[in-house]
PDB file of C-alpha atoms in Angstrom:
ATOM      1  CA  MET F   1     -24.628  49.656  -9.524  1.00 93.00           C
ATOM      2  CA  LYS F   2     -23.344  49.957  -5.967  1.00 97.00           C
ATOM      3  CA  VAL F   3     -19.906  48.968  -4.671  1.00 98.00           C
ATOM      4  CA  ILE F   4     -18.501  47.880  -1.341  1.00 98.00           C
ATOM      5  CA  ILE F   5     -14.738  48.235  -0.983  1.00 98.00           C
ATOM      6  CA  SER F   6     -13.045  45.494   1.024  1.00 97.00           C
ATOM      7  CA  GLY F   7      -9.801  46.833   2.471  1.00 94.00           C
ATOM      8  CA  TYR F   8      -9.691  50.581   3.055  1.00 93.00           C
ATOM      9  CA  GLY F   9      -5.967  51.184   2.822  1.00 92.00           C
ATOM     10  CA  LYS F  10      -4.144  53.038   0.052  1.00 90.00           C
ATOM     11  CA  MET F  11      -5.692  50.975  -2.727  1.00 93.00           C
ATOM     12  CA  GLY F  12      -9.144  51.219  -1.165  1.00 96.00           C
ATOM     13  CA  HIS F  13      -8.928  55.013  -1.164  1.00 96.00           C
ATOM     14  CA  MET F  14      -7.806  54.992  -4.801  1.00 96.00           C
ATOM     15  CA  VAL F  15     -10.757  52.789  -5.726  1.00 97.00           C
ATOM     16  CA  GLU F  16     -13.024  55.284  -3.953  1.00 97.00           C
ATOM     17  CA  GLU F  17     -11.607  58.135  -6.052  1.00 97.00           C
ATOM     18  CA  SER F  18     -12.098  56.127  -9.240  1.00 97.00           C
ATOM     19  CA  LEU F  19     -15.706  55.369  -8.315  1.00 98.00           C
ATOM     20  CA  LYS F  20     -16.373  59.085  -7.783  1.00 97.00           C
ATOM     21  CA  ARG F  21     -14.951  59.956 -11.204  1.00 96.00           C
ATOM     22  CA  ARG F  22     -17.101  57.281 -12.834  1.00 95.00           C
ATOM     23  CA  GLY F  23     -20.236  58.311 -10.960  1.00 96.00           C
ATOM     24  CA  VAL F  24     -20.586  54.891  -9.321  1.00 97.00           C
ATOM     25  CA  GLU F  25     -22.181  54.740  -5.874  1.00 98.00           C
ATOM     26  CA  LEU F  26     -19.971  53.638  -2.987  1.00 98.00           C
ATOM     27  CA  ALA F  27     -22.195  51.931  -0.440  1.00 98.00           C
ATOM     28  CA  LEU F  28     -19.454  51.193   2.081  1.00 97.00           C
ATOM     29  CA  ALA F  29     -15.698  50.893   2.560  1.00 97.00           C
ATOM     30  CA  THR F  30     -14.782  48.413   5.259  1.00 97.00           C
ATOM     31  CA  GLU F  31     -12.072  46.268   6.811  1.00 95.00           C
ATOM     32  CA  ASP F  32     -14.778  43.782   7.880  1.00 96.00           C
ATOM     33  CA  VAL F  33     -16.184  42.616   4.559  1.00 96.00           C
ATOM     34  CA  CYS F  34     -17.788  39.553   6.129  1.00 97.00           C
ATOM     35  CA  GLY F  35     -19.690  41.633   8.676  1.00 97.00           C
ATOM     36  CA  VAL F  36     -21.714  43.628   6.143  1.00 97.00           C
ATOM     37  CA  ASP F  37     -25.526  43.404   6.294  1.00 97.00           C
ATOM     38  CA  PRO F  38     -26.380  40.531   3.912  1.00 97.00           C
ATOM     39  CA  GLU F  39     -29.270  42.472   2.359  1.00 97.00           C
ATOM     40  CA  LEU F  40     -26.910  45.315   1.435  1.00 98.00           C
ATOM     41  CA  ALA F  41     -24.148  42.969   0.298  1.00 98.00           C
ATOM     42  CA  LYS F  42     -26.484  41.203  -2.134  1.00 97.00           C
ATOM     43  CA  GLU F  43     -27.070  44.532  -3.903  1.00 97.00           C
ATOM     44  CA  CYS F  44     -23.369  45.350  -4.232  1.00 98.00           C
ATOM     45  CA  VAL F  45     -20.241  44.430  -6.138  1.00 98.00           C
ATOM     46  CA  CYS F  46     -17.368  43.846  -3.740  1.00 98.00           C
ATOM     47  CA  ILE F  47     -13.955  45.145  -4.831  1.00 98.00           C
ATOM     48  CA  ASP F  48     -11.326  43.377  -2.744  1.00 98.00           C
ATOM     49  CA  PHE F  49      -7.860  44.863  -2.180  1.00 96.00           C
ATOM     50  CA  THR F  50      -6.845  43.325   1.133  1.00 95.00           C
ATOM     51  CA  THR F  51      -4.040  40.889   1.998  1.00 93.00           C
ATOM     52  CA  PRO F  52      -3.473  37.270   0.939  1.00 93.00           C
ATOM     53  CA  GLU F  53      -4.266  36.137   4.483  1.00 95.00           C
ATOM     54  CA  ALA F  54      -7.496  38.137   4.670  1.00 96.00           C
ATOM     55  CA  PHE F  55      -8.744  36.928   1.304  1.00 97.00           C
ATOM     56  CA  ARG F  56      -7.956  33.309   2.162  1.00 97.00           C
ATOM     57  CA  ALA F  57      -9.973  33.668   5.365  1.00 97.00           C
ATOM     58  CA  ASN F  58     -12.876  35.530   3.757  1.00 97.00           C
ATOM     59  CA  PHE F  59     -13.432  34.215   0.230  1.00 98.00           C
ATOM     60  CA  LYS F  60     -16.104  31.628   1.089  1.00 98.00           C
ATOM     61  CA  THR F  61     -18.192  34.205   2.943  1.00 98.00           C
ATOM     62  CA  ILE F  62     -17.630  36.806   0.218  1.00 98.00           C
ATOM     63  CA  ALA F  63     -18.861  34.326  -2.395  1.00 98.00           C
ATOM     64  CA  LYS F  64     -22.059  33.790  -0.384  1.00 98.00           C
ATOM     65  CA  LEU F  65     -22.825  37.409   0.449  1.00 98.00           C
ATOM     66  CA  TYR F  66     -22.193  39.571  -2.605  1.00 98.00           C
ATOM     67  CA  LYS F  67     -23.840  40.214  -5.948  1.00 98.00           C
ATOM     68  CA  ALA F  68     -20.458  39.974  -7.695  1.00 98.00           C
ATOM     69  CA  VAL F  69     -16.798  40.268  -6.703  1.00 98.00           C
ATOM     70  CA  VAL F  70     -13.684  41.849  -8.214  1.00 98.00           C
ATOM     71  CA  VAL F  71     -10.485  40.528  -6.639  1.00 98.00           C
ATOM     72  CA  GLY F  72      -7.332  42.616  -6.911  1.00 95.00           C
ATOM     73  CA  THR F  73      -5.642  40.882  -3.989  1.00 93.00           C
ATOM     74  CA  THR F  74      -2.826  38.519  -4.975  1.00 88.00           C
ATOM     75  CA  GLY F  75      -0.880  35.821  -3.126  1.00 87.00           C
ATOM     76  CA  TRP F  76      -3.660  33.194  -3.040  1.00 94.00           C
ATOM     77  CA  TYR F  77      -3.190  31.527  -6.419  1.00 92.00           C
ATOM     78  CA  ASP F  78      -2.055  28.218  -4.923  1.00 95.00           C
ATOM     79  CA  ILE F  79      -5.712  27.683  -3.885  1.00 98.00           C
ATOM     80  CA  LYS F  80      -7.271  28.888  -7.156  1.00 96.00           C
ATOM     81  CA  ASP F  81      -9.303  25.713  -7.637  1.00 98.00           C
ATOM     82  CA  GLU F  82     -10.863  26.007  -4.189  1.00 98.00           C
ATOM     83  CA  VAL F  83     -11.616  29.713  -4.625  1.00 98.00           C
ATOM     84  CA  PHE F  84     -13.107  29.319  -8.099  1.00 98.00           C
ATOM     85  CA  ALA F  85     -15.236  26.384  -6.942  1.00 98.00           C
ATOM     86  CA  ALA F  86     -16.660  28.466  -4.078  1.00 98.00           C
ATOM     87  CA  PHE F  87     -17.782  31.239  -6.429  1.00 98.00           C
ATOM     88  CA  GLU F  88     -19.118  28.820  -9.015  1.00 98.00           C
ATOM     89  CA  SER F  89     -21.135  26.887  -6.438  1.00 98.00           C
ATOM     90  CA  GLU F  90     -22.663  30.102  -5.046  1.00 98.00           C
ATOM     91  CA  GLY F  91     -23.432  31.430  -8.535  1.00 98.00           C
ATOM     92  CA  THR F  92     -21.504  34.623  -7.742  1.00 98.00           C
ATOM     93  CA  PRO F  93     -19.682  36.235 -10.674  1.00 98.00           C
ATOM     94  CA  MET F  94     -15.991  36.832 -10.007  1.00 98.00           C
ATOM     95  CA  ILE F  95     -13.392  38.778 -11.985  1.00 98.00           C
ATOM     96  CA  TRP F  96      -9.819  38.382 -10.807  1.00 97.00           C
ATOM     97  CA  ALA F  97      -6.453  39.613 -12.012  1.00 95.00           C
ATOM     98  CA  SER F  98      -2.870  39.712 -10.870  1.00 87.00           C
ATOM     99  CA  ASN F  99      -2.970  43.292 -12.148  1.00 89.00           C
ATOM    100  CA  PHE F 100      -6.019  45.310 -13.201  1.00 95.00           C
ATOM    101  CA  SER F 101      -4.043  48.003 -15.022  1.00 93.00           C
ATOM    102  CA  ILE F 102      -5.282  48.339 -18.605  1.00 94.00           C
ATOM    103  CA  GLY F 103      -1.682  48.985 -19.691  1.00 95.00           C
ATOM    104  CA  VAL F 104      -0.442  45.807 -18.034  1.00 94.00           C
ATOM    105  CA  ASN F 105      -3.096  43.765 -19.781  1.00 94.00           C
ATOM    106  CA  ALA F 106      -1.963  45.228 -23.114  1.00 95.00           C
ATOM    107  CA  PHE F 107       1.568  44.255 -22.002  1.00 96.00           C
ATOM    108  CA  PHE F 108       0.365  40.677 -21.430  1.00 95.00           C
ATOM    109  CA  ALA F 109      -1.007  40.597 -24.976  1.00 95.00           C
ATOM    110  CA  ALA F 110       2.260  41.915 -26.440  1.00 97.00           C
ATOM    111  CA  VAL F 111       4.318  39.299 -24.577  1.00 98.00           C
ATOM    112  CA  GLN F 112       1.946  36.554 -25.718  1.00 96.00           C
ATOM    113  CA  ARG F 113       2.317  37.589 -29.361  1.00 97.00           C
ATOM    114  CA  ALA F 114       6.102  37.892 -29.064  1.00 98.00           C
ATOM    115  CA  CYS F 115       6.314  34.373 -27.641  1.00 98.00           C
ATOM    116  CA  GLU F 116       4.309  33.019 -30.555  1.00 98.00           C
ATOM    117  CA  VAL F 117       6.818  34.556 -32.993  1.00 98.00           C
ATOM    118  CA  LEU F 118       9.947  33.589 -31.012  1.00 98.00           C
ATOM    119  CA  LYS F 119       9.000  29.988 -30.232  1.00 97.00           C
ATOM    120  CA  GLY F 120      11.691  27.591 -31.392  1.00 97.00           C
ATOM    121  CA  GLN F 121      14.027  30.411 -32.454  1.00 97.00           C
ATOM    122  CA  GLY F 122      16.622  30.069 -29.678  1.00 97.00           C
ATOM    123  CA  TYR F 123      15.519  32.813 -27.298  1.00 98.00           C
ATOM    124  CA  THR F 124      15.951  32.557 -23.518  1.00 98.00           C
ATOM    125  CA  PRO F 125      13.263  34.378 -21.493  1.00 98.00           C
ATOM    126  CA  PHE F 126      13.709  36.343 -18.274  1.00 98.00           C
ATOM    127  CA  VAL F 127      11.274  38.308 -16.093  1.00 98.00           C
ATOM    128  CA  GLU F 128      12.100  41.109 -13.657  1.00 98.00           C
ATOM    129  CA  GLU F 129       9.722  42.940 -11.346  1.00 97.00           C
ATOM    130  CA  ILE F 130      10.333  45.905  -9.040  1.00 97.00           C
ATOM    131  CA  HIS F 131       7.889  46.983  -6.328  1.00 95.00           C
ATOM    132  CA  HIS F 132       7.708  49.078  -3.174  1.00 94.00           C
ATOM    133  CA  ILE F 133       9.080  47.642   0.056  1.00 95.00           C
ATOM    134  CA  HIS F 134       5.578  47.213   1.527  1.00 90.00           C
ATOM    135  CA  LYS F 135       4.459  44.597  -1.010  1.00 87.00           C
ATOM    136  CA  LEU F 136       3.806  41.307   0.754  1.00 81.00           C
ATOM    137  CA  ASP F 137       4.225  38.736  -2.037  1.00 84.00           C
ATOM    138  CA  ALA F 138       7.399  38.147  -4.032  1.00 91.00           C
ATOM    139  CA  PRO F 139       7.539  37.554  -6.874  1.00 94.00           C
ATOM    140  CA  SER F 140       4.439  39.559  -7.641  1.00 91.00           C
ATOM    141  CA  GLY F 141       1.290  38.004  -9.025  1.00 87.00           C
ATOM    142  CA  THR F 142       1.842  40.020 -12.191  1.00 91.00           C
ATOM    143  CA  ALA F 143       5.336  38.579 -12.633  1.00 95.00           C
ATOM    144  CA  LYS F 144       3.941  35.080 -12.182  1.00 94.00           C
ATOM    145  CA  SER F 145       1.287  35.826 -14.809  1.00 92.00           C
ATOM    146  CA  ILE F 146       3.979  36.990 -17.255  1.00 97.00           C
ATOM    147  CA  ALA F 147       6.010  33.849 -16.550  1.00 97.00           C
ATOM    148  CA  GLY F 148       2.900  31.743 -17.094  1.00 96.00           C
ATOM    149  CA  ILE F 149       2.251  33.352 -20.479  1.00 96.00           C
ATOM    150  CA  ILE F 150       5.865  32.755 -21.516  1.00 98.00           C
ATOM    151  CA  GLY F 151       6.048  29.212 -20.191  1.00 98.00           C
ATOM    152  CA  GLY F 152       2.716  28.261 -21.677  1.00 97.00           C
ATOM    153  CA  THR F 153       3.808  29.379 -25.145  1.00 96.00           C
ATOM    154  CA  LEU F 154       7.563  28.741 -25.275  1.00 97.00           C
ATOM    155  CA  GLY F 155       7.456  25.634 -23.107  1.00 95.00           C
ATOM    156  CA  GLU F 156      10.197  27.140 -20.934  1.00 94.00           C
ATOM    157  CA  MET F 157       9.508  28.868 -17.631  1.00 97.00           C
ATOM    158  CA  PRO F 158      11.662  31.974 -17.219  1.00 98.00           C
ATOM    159  CA  GLU F 159      13.687  32.953 -14.178  1.00 97.00           C
ATOM    160  CA  ILE F 160      11.943  35.703 -12.190  1.00 98.00           C
ATOM    161  CA  GLU F 161      13.962  38.322 -10.332  1.00 98.00           C
ATOM    162  CA  ALA F 162      11.960  40.243  -7.705  1.00 97.00           C
ATOM    163  CA  LYS F 163      13.233  43.515  -6.264  1.00 97.00           C
ATOM    164  CA  ARG F 164      11.767  45.643  -3.472  1.00 97.00           C
ATOM    165  CA  ILE F 165      12.873  49.276  -3.684  1.00 96.00           C
ATOM    166  CA  GLY F 166      11.478  52.371  -1.934  1.00 96.00           C
ATOM    167  CA  GLU F 167       7.952  53.306  -3.024  1.00 93.00           C
ATOM    168  CA  VAL F 168       8.076  51.984  -6.616  1.00 94.00           C
ATOM    169  CA  PRO F 169       4.435  51.391  -7.705  1.00 92.00           C
ATOM    170  CA  GLY F 170       5.366  48.537 -10.036  1.00 92.00           C
ATOM    171  CA  THR F 171       7.687  47.906 -12.976  1.00 96.00           C
ATOM    172  CA  HIS F 172       7.671  44.659 -14.955  1.00 97.00           C
ATOM    173  CA  THR F 173      10.034  43.595 -17.718  1.00 98.00           C
ATOM    174  CA  ALA F 174      10.030  40.536 -19.977  1.00 98.00           C
ATOM    175  CA  GLU F 175      13.255  39.902 -21.903  1.00 98.00           C
ATOM    176  CA  PHE F 176      14.050  37.432 -24.662  1.00 98.00           C
ATOM    177  CA  THR F 177      17.753  36.982 -25.432  1.00 98.00           C
ATOM    178  CA  SER F 178      19.396  35.059 -28.265  1.00 98.00           C
ATOM    179  CA  ALA F 179      22.962  34.843 -29.556  1.00 98.00           C
ATOM    180  CA  VAL F 180      22.307  37.752 -31.903  1.00 98.00           C
ATOM    181  CA  ASP F 181      19.897  40.115 -30.150  1.00 98.00           C
ATOM    182  CA  LYS F 182      17.635  40.874 -27.210  1.00 98.00           C
ATOM    183  CA  LEU F 183      13.962  41.825 -27.203  1.00 98.00           C
ATOM    184  CA  SER F 184      12.593  43.617 -24.147  1.00 98.00           C
ATOM    185  CA  PHE F 185       9.090  44.656 -23.049  1.00 98.00           C
ATOM    186  CA  THR F 186       8.578  46.900 -20.002  1.00 98.00           C
ATOM    187  CA  HIS F 187       5.531  48.281 -18.263  1.00 97.00           C
ATOM    188  CA  GLU F 188       6.152  50.985 -15.666  1.00 96.00           C
ATOM    189  CA  ALA F 189       3.342  52.196 -13.449  1.00 94.00           C
ATOM    190  CA  PHE F 190       3.602  55.851 -12.404  1.00 94.00           C
ATOM    191  CA  SER F 191       1.195  55.267  -9.532  1.00 91.00           C
ATOM    192  CA  ARG F 192      -1.182  52.588  -8.300  1.00 87.00           C
ATOM    193  CA  GLN F 193      -4.203  54.529  -9.568  1.00 93.00           C
ATOM    194  CA  GLY F 194      -4.243  52.484 -12.773  1.00 93.00           C
ATOM    195  CA  PHE F 195      -4.882  49.336 -10.742  1.00 92.00           C
ATOM    196  CA  ALA F 196      -7.868  50.984  -9.062  1.00 96.00           C
ATOM    197  CA  ASP F 197      -9.260  52.325 -12.344  1.00 96.00           C
ATOM    198  CA  GLY F 198      -9.059  48.881 -13.927  1.00 96.00           C
ATOM    199  CA  ALA F 199     -10.786  47.269 -10.951  1.00 97.00           C
ATOM    200  CA  VAL F 200     -13.679  49.723 -11.241  1.00 97.00           C
ATOM    201  CA  ALA F 201     -13.866  49.014 -14.983  1.00 96.00           C
ATOM    202  CA  ALA F 202     -14.076  45.315 -14.090  1.00 97.00           C
ATOM    203  CA  ALA F 203     -16.850  45.968 -11.573  1.00 97.00           C
ATOM    204  CA  LEU F 204     -18.884  47.649 -14.318  1.00 97.00           C
ATOM    205  CA  LEU F 205     -18.414  44.521 -16.459  1.00 96.00           C
ATOM    206  CA  THR F 206     -20.007  42.257 -13.850  1.00 97.00           C
ATOM    207  CA  GLU F 207     -23.528  43.307 -14.856  1.00 94.00           C
ATOM    208  CA  GLY F 208     -25.096  40.261 -16.481  1.00 93.00           C
ATOM    209  CA  LEU F 209     -21.891  38.248 -16.101  1.00 96.00           C
ATOM    210  CA  GLN F 210     -21.806  34.631 -14.967  1.00 97.00           C
ATOM    211  CA  GLY F 211     -18.946  32.497 -13.741  1.00 97.00           C
ATOM    212  CA  VAL F 212     -15.301  33.189 -12.903  1.00 98.00           C
ATOM    213  CA  HIS F 213     -13.169  35.193 -15.319  1.00 98.00           C
ATOM    214  CA  GLU F 214      -9.642  36.572 -15.485  1.00 95.00           C
ATOM    215  CA  PHE F 215      -9.763  40.266 -16.414  1.00 95.00           C
ATOM    216  CA  LYS F 216      -7.504  39.902 -19.454  1.00 90.00           C
ATOM    217  CA  GLU F 217      -9.909  37.342 -20.958  1.00 90.00           C
ATOM    218  CA  ILE F 218     -12.711  39.897 -20.894  1.00 91.00           C
ATOM    219  CA  ILE F 219     -10.959  43.009 -22.195  1.00 88.00           C
ATOM    220  CA  LEU F 220      -8.568  41.571 -24.798  1.00 75.00           C
TER     221      LEU F 220
END
C-alpha cells in the first residue's frame, strides 16, 4: 500500500513518522492534493489532515482521484450527506472520524455503555473539551461525537463547554451528575501522535473495503 498525505503541517509530519514505523510507503506529502498525477493518486490512499475550508473545497476531486481516503479533518459535518454521496457515487472507500485515537474510540465505547446503564435514572450529562489555541473548530468534532452518543442514548443533548488553552493536544470529559453522585470519564492526549497512528491504522483497513465508514464502527 502507498499513501499520499494531504496537508503537510504538524499532523502531516506525524502521519509521516507513523508510516515509517509501520513500514508503509509514503508516495507524496502535499498541500495540493487535487494537483497530484491521477495515475499515482489511483494507486494511493489519501490521508487528509487539512482545514475545514480545504476539505470542503477538495472532497469531490479527492473522491474521484484516490484509491481510498482517510479523513481526519473536522469541521465539515454539516455537509456529511453531500460528502458521503460523493464518495459513494465514485466507489471510493472512505473512513472518517472526529478523532482517530484508539484511546478516544475506547472512550466512546465506555460513554455509550454508561449511557445505556444510566438512561432514565435521573442523570444530567455534560461535556467539556480543552484544546490548543490553534484549533479552528469549537466545539471540537470529538466533543460533538461524544454529545451525539449521549443524546442518541439518553435522549438529552448535553451542554458542551469548549476551552482553548496553550498547546493542549486534546482533553475530553463526559460527566453524568445526579442528586446522589457524579460519574466522570476523561481522555487526555499527551500528544497528537495518537491521532496520526490511528489514521495510519485506518488506511491499512481500507484494503478490500467498500463504502463510507466511521472509524469507531470498524474497530469496536
